[in-house]
PDB file of C-alpha atoms in Angstrom:
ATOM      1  CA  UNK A   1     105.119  91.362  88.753  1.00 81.00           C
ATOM      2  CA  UNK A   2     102.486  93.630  87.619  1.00 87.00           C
ATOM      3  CA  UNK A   3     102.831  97.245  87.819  1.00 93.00           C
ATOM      4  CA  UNK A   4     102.235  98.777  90.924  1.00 95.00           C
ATOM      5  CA  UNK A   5     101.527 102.329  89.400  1.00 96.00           C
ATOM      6  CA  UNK A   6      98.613 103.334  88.693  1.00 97.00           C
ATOM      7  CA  UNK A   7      98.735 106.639  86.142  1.00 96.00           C
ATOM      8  CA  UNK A   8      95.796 109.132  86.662  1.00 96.00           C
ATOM      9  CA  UNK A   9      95.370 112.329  84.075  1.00 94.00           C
ATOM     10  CA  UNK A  10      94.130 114.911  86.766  1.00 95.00           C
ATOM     11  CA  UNK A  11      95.668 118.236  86.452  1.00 95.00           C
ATOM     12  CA  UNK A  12      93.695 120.280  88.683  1.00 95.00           C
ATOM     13  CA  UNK A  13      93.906 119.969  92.818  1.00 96.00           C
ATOM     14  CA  UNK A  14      90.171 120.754  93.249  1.00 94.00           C
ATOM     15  CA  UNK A  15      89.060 118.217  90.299  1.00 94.00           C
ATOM     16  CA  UNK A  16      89.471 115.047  91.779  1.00 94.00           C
ATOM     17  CA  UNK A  17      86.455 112.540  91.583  1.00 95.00           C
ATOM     18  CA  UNK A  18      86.466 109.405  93.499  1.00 95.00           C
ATOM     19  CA  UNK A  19      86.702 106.194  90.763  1.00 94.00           C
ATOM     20  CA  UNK A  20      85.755 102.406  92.308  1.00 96.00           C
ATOM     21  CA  UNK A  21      88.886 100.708  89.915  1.00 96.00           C
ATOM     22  CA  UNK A  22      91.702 102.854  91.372  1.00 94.00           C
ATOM     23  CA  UNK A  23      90.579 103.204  95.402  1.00 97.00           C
ATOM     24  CA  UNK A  24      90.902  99.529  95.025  1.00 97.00           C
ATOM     25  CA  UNK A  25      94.389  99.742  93.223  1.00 97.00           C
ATOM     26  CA  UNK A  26      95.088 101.742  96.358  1.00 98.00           C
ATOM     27  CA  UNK A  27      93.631 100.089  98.887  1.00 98.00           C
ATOM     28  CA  UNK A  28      95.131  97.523  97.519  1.00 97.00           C
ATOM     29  CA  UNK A  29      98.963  98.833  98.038  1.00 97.00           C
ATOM     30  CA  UNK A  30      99.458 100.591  94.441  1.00 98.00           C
ATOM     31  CA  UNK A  31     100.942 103.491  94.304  1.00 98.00           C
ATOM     32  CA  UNK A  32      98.381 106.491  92.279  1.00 98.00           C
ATOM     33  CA  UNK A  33     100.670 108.688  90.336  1.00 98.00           C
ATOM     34  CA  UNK A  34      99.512 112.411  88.723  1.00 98.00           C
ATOM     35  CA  UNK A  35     102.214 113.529  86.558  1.00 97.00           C
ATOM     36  CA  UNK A  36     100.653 116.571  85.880  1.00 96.00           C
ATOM     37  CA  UNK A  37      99.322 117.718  89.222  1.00 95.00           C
ATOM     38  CA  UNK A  38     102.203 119.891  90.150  1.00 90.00           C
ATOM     39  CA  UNK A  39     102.415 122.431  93.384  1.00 95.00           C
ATOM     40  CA  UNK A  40     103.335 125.401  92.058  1.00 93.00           C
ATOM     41  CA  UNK A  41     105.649 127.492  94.069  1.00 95.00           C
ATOM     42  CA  UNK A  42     105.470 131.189  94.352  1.00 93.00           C
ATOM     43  CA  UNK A  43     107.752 133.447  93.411  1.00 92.00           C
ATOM     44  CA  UNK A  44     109.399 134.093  96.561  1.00 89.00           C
ATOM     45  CA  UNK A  45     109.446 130.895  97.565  1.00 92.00           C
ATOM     46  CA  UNK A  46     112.244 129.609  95.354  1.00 93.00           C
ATOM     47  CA  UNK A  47     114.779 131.074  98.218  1.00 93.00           C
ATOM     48  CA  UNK A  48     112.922 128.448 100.640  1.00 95.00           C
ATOM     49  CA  UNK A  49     114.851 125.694  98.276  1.00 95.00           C
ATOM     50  CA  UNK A  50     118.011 125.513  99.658  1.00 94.00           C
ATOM     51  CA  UNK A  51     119.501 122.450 102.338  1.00 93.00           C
ATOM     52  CA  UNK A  52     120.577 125.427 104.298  1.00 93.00           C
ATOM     53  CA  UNK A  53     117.080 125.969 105.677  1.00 94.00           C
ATOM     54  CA  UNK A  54     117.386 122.703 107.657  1.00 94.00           C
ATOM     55  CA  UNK A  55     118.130 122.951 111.147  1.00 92.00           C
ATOM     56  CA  UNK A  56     121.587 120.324 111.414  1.00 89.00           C
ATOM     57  CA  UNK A  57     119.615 118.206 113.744  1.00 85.00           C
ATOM     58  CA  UNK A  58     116.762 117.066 112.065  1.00 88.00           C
ATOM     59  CA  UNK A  59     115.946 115.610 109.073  1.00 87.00           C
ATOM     60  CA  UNK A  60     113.107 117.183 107.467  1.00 92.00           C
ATOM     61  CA  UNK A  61     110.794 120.207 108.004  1.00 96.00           C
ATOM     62  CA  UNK A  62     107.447 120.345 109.589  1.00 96.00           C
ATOM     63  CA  UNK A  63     104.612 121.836 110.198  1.00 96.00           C
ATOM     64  CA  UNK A  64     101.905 120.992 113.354  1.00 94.00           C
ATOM     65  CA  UNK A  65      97.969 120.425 112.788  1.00 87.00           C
ATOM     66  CA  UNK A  66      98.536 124.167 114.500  1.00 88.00           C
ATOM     67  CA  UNK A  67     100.768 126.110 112.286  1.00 90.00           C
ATOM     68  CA  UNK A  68     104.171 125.634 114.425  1.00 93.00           C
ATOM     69  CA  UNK A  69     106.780 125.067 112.497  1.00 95.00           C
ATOM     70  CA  UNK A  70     109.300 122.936 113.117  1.00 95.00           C
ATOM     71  CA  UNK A  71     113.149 122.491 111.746  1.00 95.00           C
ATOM     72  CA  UNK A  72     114.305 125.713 109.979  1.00 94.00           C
ATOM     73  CA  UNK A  73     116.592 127.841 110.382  1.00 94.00           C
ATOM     74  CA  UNK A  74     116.451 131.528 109.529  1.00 90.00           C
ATOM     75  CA  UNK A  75     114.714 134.590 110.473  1.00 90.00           C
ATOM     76  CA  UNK A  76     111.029 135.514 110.657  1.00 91.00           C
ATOM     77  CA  UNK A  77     110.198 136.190 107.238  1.00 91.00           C
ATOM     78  CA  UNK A  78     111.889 133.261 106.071  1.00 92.00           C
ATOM     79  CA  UNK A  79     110.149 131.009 108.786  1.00 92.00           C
ATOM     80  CA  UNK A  80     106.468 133.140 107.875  1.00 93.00           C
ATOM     81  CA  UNK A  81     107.216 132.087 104.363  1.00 94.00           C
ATOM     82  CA  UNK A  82     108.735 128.774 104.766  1.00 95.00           C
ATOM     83  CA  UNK A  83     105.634 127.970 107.252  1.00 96.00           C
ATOM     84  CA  UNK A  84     103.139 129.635 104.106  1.00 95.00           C
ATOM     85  CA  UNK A  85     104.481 127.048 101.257  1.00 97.00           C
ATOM     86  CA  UNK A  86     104.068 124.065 103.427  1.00 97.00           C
ATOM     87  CA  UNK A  87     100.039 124.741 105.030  1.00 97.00           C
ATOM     88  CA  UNK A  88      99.381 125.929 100.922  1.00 97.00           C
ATOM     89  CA  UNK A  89     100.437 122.135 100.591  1.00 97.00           C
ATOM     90  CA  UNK A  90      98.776 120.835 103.219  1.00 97.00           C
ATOM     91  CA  UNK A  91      95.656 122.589 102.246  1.00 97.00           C
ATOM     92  CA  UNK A  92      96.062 121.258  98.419  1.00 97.00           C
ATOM     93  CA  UNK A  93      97.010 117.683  99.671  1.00 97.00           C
ATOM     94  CA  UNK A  94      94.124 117.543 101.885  1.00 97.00           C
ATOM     95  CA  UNK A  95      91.669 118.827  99.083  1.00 97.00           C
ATOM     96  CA  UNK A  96      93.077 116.225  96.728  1.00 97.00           C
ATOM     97  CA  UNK A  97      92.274 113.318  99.605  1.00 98.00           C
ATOM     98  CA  UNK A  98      88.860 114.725  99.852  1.00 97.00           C
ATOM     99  CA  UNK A  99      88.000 114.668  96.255  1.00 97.00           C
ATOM    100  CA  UNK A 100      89.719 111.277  95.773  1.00 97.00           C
ATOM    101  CA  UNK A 101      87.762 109.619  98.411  1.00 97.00           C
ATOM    102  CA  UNK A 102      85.669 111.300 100.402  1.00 97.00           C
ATOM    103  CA  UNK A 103      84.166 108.180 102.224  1.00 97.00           C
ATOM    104  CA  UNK A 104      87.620 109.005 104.492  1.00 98.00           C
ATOM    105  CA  UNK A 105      86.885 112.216 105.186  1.00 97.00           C
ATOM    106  CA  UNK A 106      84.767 112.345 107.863  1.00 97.00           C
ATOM    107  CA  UNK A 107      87.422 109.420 109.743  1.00 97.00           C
ATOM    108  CA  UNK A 108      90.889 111.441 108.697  1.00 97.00           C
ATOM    109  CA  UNK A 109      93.193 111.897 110.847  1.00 96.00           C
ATOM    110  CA  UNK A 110      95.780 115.072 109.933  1.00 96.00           C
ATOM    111  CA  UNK A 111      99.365 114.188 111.033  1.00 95.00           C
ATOM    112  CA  UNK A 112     101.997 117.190 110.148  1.00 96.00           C
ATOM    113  CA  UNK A 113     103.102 118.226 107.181  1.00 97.00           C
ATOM    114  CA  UNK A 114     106.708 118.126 105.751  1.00 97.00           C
ATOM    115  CA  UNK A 115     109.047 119.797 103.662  1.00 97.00           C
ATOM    116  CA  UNK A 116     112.467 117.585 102.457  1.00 96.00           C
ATOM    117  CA  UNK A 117     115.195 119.572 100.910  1.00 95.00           C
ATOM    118  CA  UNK A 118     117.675 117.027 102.095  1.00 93.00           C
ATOM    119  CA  UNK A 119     119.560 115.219  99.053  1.00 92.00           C
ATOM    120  CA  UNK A 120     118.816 111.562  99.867  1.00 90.00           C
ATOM    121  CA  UNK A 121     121.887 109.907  98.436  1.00 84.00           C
ATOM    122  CA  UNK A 122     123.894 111.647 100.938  1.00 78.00           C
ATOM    123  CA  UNK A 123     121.802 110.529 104.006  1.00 74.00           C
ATOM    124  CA  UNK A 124     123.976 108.185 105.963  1.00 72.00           C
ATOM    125  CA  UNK A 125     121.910 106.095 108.398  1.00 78.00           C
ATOM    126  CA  UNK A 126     121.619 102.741 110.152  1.00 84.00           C
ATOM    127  CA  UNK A 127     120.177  99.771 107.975  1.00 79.00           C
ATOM    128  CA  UNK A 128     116.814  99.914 110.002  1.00 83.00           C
ATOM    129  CA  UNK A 129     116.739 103.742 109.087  1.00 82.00           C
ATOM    130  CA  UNK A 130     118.172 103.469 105.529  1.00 85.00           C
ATOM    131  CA  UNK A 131     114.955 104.016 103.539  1.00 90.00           C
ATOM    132  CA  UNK A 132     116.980 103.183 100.184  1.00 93.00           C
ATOM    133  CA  UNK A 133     116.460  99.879 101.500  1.00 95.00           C
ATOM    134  CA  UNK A 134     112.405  98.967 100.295  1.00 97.00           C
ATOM    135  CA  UNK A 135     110.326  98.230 103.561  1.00 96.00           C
ATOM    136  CA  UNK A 136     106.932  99.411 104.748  1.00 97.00           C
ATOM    137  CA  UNK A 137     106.310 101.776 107.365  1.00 95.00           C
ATOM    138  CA  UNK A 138     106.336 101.067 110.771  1.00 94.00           C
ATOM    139  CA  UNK A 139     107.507 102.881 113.792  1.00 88.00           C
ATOM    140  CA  UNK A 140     109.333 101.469 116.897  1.00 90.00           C
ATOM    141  CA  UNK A 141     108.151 104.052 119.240  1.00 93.00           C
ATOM    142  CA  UNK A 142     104.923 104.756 118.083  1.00 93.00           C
ATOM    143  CA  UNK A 143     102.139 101.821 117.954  1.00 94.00           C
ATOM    144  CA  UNK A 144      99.255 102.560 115.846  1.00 94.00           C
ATOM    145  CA  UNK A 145      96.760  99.574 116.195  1.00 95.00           C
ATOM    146  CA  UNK A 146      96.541  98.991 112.487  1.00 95.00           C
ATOM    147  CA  UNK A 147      95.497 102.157 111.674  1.00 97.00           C
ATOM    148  CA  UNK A 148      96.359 103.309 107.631  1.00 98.00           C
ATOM    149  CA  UNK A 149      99.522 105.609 106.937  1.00 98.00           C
ATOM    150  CA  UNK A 150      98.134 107.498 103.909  1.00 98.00           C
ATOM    151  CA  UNK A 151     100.568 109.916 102.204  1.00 98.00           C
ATOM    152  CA  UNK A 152     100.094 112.360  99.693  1.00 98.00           C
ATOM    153  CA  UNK A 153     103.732 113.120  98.276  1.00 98.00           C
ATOM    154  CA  UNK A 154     104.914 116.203  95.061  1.00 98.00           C
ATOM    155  CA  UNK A 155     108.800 116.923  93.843  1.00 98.00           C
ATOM    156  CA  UNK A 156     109.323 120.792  93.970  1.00 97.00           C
ATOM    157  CA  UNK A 157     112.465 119.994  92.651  1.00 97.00           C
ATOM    158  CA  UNK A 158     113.992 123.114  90.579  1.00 95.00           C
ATOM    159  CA  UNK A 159     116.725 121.430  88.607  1.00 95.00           C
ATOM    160  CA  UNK A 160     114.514 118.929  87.142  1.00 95.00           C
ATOM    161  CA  UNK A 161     115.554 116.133  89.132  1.00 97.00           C
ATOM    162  CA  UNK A 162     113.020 113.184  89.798  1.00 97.00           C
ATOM    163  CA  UNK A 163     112.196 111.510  93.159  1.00 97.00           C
ATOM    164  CA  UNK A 164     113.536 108.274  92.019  1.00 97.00           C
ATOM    165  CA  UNK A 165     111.651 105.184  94.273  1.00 98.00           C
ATOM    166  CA  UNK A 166     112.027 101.456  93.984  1.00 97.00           C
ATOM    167  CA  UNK A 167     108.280  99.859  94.332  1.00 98.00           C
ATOM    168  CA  UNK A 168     108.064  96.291  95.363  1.00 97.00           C
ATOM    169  CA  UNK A 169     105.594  93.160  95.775  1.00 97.00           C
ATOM    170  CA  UNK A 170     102.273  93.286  97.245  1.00 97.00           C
ATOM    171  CA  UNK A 171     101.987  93.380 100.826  1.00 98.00           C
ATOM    172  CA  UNK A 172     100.431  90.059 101.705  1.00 98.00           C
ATOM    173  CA  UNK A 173     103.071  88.575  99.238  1.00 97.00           C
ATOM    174  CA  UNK A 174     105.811  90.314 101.905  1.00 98.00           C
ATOM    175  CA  UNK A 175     104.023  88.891 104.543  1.00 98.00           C
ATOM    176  CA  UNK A 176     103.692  85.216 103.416  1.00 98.00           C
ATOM    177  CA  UNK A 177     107.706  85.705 102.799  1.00 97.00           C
ATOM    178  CA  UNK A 178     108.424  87.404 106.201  1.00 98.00           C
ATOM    179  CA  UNK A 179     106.081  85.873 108.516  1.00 97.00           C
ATOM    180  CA  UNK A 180     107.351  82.310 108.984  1.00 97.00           C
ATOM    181  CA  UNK A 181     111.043  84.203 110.134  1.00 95.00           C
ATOM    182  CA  UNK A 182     109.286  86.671 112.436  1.00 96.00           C
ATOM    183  CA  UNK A 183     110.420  86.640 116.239  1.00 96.00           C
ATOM    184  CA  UNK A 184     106.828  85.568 118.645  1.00 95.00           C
ATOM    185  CA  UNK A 185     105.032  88.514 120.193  1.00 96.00           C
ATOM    186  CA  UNK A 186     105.597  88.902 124.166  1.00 93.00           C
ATOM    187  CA  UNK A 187     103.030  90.249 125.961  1.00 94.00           C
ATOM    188  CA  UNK A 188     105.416  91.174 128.942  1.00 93.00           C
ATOM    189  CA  UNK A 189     107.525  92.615 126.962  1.00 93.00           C
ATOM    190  CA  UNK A 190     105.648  94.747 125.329  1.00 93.00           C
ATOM    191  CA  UNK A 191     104.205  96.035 128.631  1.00 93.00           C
ATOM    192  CA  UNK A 192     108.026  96.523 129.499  1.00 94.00           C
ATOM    193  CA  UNK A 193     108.962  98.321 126.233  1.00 92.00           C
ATOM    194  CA  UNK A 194     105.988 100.967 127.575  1.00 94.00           C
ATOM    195  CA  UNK A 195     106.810 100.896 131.194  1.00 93.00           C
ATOM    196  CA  UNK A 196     110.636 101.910 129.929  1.00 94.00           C
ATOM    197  CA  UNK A 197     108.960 104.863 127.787  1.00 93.00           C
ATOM    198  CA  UNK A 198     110.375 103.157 124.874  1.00 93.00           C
ATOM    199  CA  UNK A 199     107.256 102.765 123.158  1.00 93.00           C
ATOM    200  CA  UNK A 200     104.600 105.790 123.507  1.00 95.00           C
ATOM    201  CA  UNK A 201     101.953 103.300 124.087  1.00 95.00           C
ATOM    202  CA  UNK A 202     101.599  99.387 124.725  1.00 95.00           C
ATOM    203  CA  UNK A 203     103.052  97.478 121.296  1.00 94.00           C
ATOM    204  CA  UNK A 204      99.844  95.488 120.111  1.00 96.00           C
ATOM    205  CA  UNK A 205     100.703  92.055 118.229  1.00 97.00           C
ATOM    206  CA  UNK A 206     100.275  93.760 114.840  1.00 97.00           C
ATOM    207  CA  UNK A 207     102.708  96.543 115.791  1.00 96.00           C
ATOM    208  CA  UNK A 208     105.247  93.844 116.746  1.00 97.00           C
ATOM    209  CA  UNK A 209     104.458  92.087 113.053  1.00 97.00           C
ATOM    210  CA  UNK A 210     104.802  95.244 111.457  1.00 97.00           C
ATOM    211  CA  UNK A 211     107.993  95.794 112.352  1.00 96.00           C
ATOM    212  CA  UNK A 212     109.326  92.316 112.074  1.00 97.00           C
ATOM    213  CA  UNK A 213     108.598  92.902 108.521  1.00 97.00           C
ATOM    214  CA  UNK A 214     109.921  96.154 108.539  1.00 97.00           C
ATOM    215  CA  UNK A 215     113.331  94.821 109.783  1.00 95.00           C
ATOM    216  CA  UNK A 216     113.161  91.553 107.903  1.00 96.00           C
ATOM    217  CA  UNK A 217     112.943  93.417 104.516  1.00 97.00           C
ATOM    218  CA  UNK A 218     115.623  96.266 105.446  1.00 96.00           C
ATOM    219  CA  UNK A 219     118.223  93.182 106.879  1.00 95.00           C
ATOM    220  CA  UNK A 220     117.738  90.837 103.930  1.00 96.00           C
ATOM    221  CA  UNK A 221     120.194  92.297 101.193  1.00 96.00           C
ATOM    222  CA  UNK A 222     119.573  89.158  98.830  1.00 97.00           C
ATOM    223  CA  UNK A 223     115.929  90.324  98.992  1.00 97.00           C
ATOM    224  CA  UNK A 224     116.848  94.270  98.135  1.00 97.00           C
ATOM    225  CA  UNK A 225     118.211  92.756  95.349  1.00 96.00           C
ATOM    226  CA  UNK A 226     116.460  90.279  93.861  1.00 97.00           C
ATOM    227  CA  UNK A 227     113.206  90.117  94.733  1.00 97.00           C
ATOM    228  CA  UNK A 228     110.128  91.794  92.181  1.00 97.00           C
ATOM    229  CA  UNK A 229     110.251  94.885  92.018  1.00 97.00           C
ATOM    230  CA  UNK A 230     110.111  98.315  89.788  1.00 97.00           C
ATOM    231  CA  UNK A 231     111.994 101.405  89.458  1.00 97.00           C
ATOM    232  CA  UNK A 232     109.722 104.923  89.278  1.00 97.00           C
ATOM    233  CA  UNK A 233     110.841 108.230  88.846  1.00 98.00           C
ATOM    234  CA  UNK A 234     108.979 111.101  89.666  1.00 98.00           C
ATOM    235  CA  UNK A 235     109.944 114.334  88.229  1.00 97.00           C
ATOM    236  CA  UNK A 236     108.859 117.698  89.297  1.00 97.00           C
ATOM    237  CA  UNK A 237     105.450 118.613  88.545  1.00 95.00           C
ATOM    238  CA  UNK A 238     104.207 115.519  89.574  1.00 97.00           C
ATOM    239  CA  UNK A 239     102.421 113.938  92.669  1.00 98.00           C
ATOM    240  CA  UNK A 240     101.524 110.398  94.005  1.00 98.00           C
ATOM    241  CA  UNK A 241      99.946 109.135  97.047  1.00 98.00           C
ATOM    242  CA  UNK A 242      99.909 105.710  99.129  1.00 98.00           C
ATOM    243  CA  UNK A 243      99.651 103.870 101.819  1.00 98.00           C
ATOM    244  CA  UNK A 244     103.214 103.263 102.772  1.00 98.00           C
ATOM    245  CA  UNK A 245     102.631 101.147 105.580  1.00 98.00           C
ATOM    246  CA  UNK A 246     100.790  98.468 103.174  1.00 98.00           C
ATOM    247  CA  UNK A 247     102.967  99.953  99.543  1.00 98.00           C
ATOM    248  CA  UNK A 248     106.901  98.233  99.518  1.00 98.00           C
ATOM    249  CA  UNK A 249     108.957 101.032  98.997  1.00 97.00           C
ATOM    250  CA  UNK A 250     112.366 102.265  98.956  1.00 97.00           C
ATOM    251  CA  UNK A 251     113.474 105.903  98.154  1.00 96.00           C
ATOM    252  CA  UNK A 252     116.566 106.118  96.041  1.00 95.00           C
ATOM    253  CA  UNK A 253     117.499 109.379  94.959  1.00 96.00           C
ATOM    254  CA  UNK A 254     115.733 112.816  95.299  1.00 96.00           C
ATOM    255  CA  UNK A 255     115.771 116.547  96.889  1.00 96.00           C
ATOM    256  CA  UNK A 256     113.353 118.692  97.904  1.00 97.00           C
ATOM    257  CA  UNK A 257     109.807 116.950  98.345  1.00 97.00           C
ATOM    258  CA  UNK A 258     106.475 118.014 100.241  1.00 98.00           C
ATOM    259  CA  UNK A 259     104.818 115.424 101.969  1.00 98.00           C
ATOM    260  CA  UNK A 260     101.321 115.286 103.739  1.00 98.00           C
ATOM    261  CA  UNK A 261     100.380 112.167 106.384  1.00 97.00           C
ATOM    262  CA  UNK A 262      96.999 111.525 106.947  1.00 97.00           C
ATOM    263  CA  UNK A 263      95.787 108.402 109.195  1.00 97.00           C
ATOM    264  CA  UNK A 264      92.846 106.561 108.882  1.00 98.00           C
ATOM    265  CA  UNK A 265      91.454 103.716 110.886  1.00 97.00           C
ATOM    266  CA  UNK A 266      91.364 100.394 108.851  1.00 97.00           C
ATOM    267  CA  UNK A 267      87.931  99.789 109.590  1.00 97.00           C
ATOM    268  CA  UNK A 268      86.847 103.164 107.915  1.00 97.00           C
ATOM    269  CA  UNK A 269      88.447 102.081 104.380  1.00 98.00           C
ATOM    270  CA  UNK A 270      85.985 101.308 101.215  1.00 98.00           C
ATOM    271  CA  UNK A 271      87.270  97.633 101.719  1.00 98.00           C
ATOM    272  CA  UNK A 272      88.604  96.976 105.544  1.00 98.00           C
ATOM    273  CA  UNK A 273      89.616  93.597 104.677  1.00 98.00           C
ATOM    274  CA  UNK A 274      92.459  94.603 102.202  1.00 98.00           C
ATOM    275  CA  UNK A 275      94.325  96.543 105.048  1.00 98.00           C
ATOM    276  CA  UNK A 276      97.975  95.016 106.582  1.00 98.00           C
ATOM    277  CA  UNK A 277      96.132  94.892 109.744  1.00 98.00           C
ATOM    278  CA  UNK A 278      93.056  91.871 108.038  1.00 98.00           C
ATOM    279  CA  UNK A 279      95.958  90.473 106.225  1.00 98.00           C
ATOM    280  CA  UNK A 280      98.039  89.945 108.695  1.00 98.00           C
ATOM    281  CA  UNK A 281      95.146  88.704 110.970  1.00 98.00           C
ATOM    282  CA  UNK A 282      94.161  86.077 108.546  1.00 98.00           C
ATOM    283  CA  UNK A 283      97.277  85.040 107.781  1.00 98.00           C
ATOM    284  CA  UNK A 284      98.237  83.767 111.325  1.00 97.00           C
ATOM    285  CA  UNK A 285      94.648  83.469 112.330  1.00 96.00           C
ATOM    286  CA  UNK A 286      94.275  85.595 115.794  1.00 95.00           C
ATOM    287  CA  UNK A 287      93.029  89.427 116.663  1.00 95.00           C
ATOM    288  CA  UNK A 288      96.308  91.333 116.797  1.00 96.00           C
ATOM    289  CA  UNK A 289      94.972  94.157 118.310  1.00 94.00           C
TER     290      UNK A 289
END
């Protein structure tokens, strides 16, 4: 398997330029990775790195499209200050997008912003939540109608530890694999799933395809394994940014990350037809949404 990293030199947030090779590499599931674009905390801010600030229930930090933040603990100064680093992320991560490929800009969709000091080794979950396991995103509850999951990730790490990811085959490769074993879309169920409040909206087909693959990746241990795949560590100082609904990946080891989410309707890409949701409609041949 070919490398699914693409390495960019860009050390400066407002810099970025938008290059035809690498918004395919993206577009195209690869994972674009600036090891010398770090976020540079302030002074103050170095108390905010501690697992303490986590409220016990949750699992990461956040902050809303309007400045509430969500998931720490602590008094008002250290919620003003916590709330500070992550929209001074949110505004780099969101410059960075606009520089890299500004045809999106105008369609973007801002989701919130998050701060992880959880150490990820120590994260006991399910299998179908275990993200050491590689998969792509999808989310049970939430149907998005093929519309792009593009994240814009940095390690604020202060001990020098790297975000250590495993980064797997192409997406339609996954789906060729995964497709054949995946359970038939049902209409009434899907209506069912909603009228239960399970779902927040009515499951489409490709929702319902998107998580079969999910699932079928995360419950086949022979394919964790063995199947293609590459080990990348990113230290601190460093940033990348995918689409991790259409980029296999598994997160292995790690504490302390920012992380912006910004949506984008497939149609509004540089190349629709490379998106999981043209994929997967060519591959079985129907409209899934």
């Amino acid at each position: 398997m070919e490398t699914q990293l693409v390495e960019l030199d860009l050390t400066d947030w407002n810099a970025a330029t938008p290059n035809e090779a690498w918004i395919a590499e993206l577009e195209a599931g690869k994972v674009l990775y600036f090891p010398r674009l770090g976020f540079e905390l302030l002074p103050e801010e170095r108390s905010l790195l501690t697992p303490s600030l986590l409220s016990p229930d949750v699992r990461n930090i956040s902050l809303d499209a309007n400045g509430k933040l969500k998931g720490a603990v602590g008094d008002e100064a250290v919620q003003r200050a916590a709330a500070a680093m992550v929209g001074r992320f949110r505004a780099q991560a969101t410059q960075l997008i606009h520089g890299l490929l500004p045809h999106y800009t105008p369609a973007l969709r801002l989701a919130p912003t998050s701060y992880r000091p959880a150490k990820v080794e120590t994260r006991v979950q399910s299998w179908r939540a275990d993200d050491r396991r590689l998969h792509v995103d999808s989310f049970p509850s939430r149907p998005n109608y093929g519309e792009r999951i593009l994240r814009v990730f940095t390690n604020v790490n202060p001990e020098g530890a790297p975000r250590v990811w495993r980064v797997g085959e192409p997406f339609e490769d996954i789906a060729k694999r995964f497709l054949p074993s995946a359970k038939p879309y049902v209409r009434w169920q899907a209506k069912l799933l909603r009228a239960l409040r399970v779902t927040k909206s009515f499951r489409s087909e490709y929702d319902h395809l998107m998580l079969q693959l999910h699932d079928g990746m995360k419950s086949d241990m022979a394919y964790q394994e063995n199947s293609p795949q590459e080990t990348a560590k990113f230290p601190p100082g460093s940033v990348w940014v995918c689409f991790s609904d259409q980029t296999s990946h598994a997160v292995m080891a790690g504490q302390y990350m920012l992380e912006q989410t910004l949506h984008l309707a497939a149609s509004k890409q540089y190349n629709p037809e490379s998106s999981p949701l043209a994929i997967l409609s060519r591959l079985t041949g129907r409209t899934l949404v």
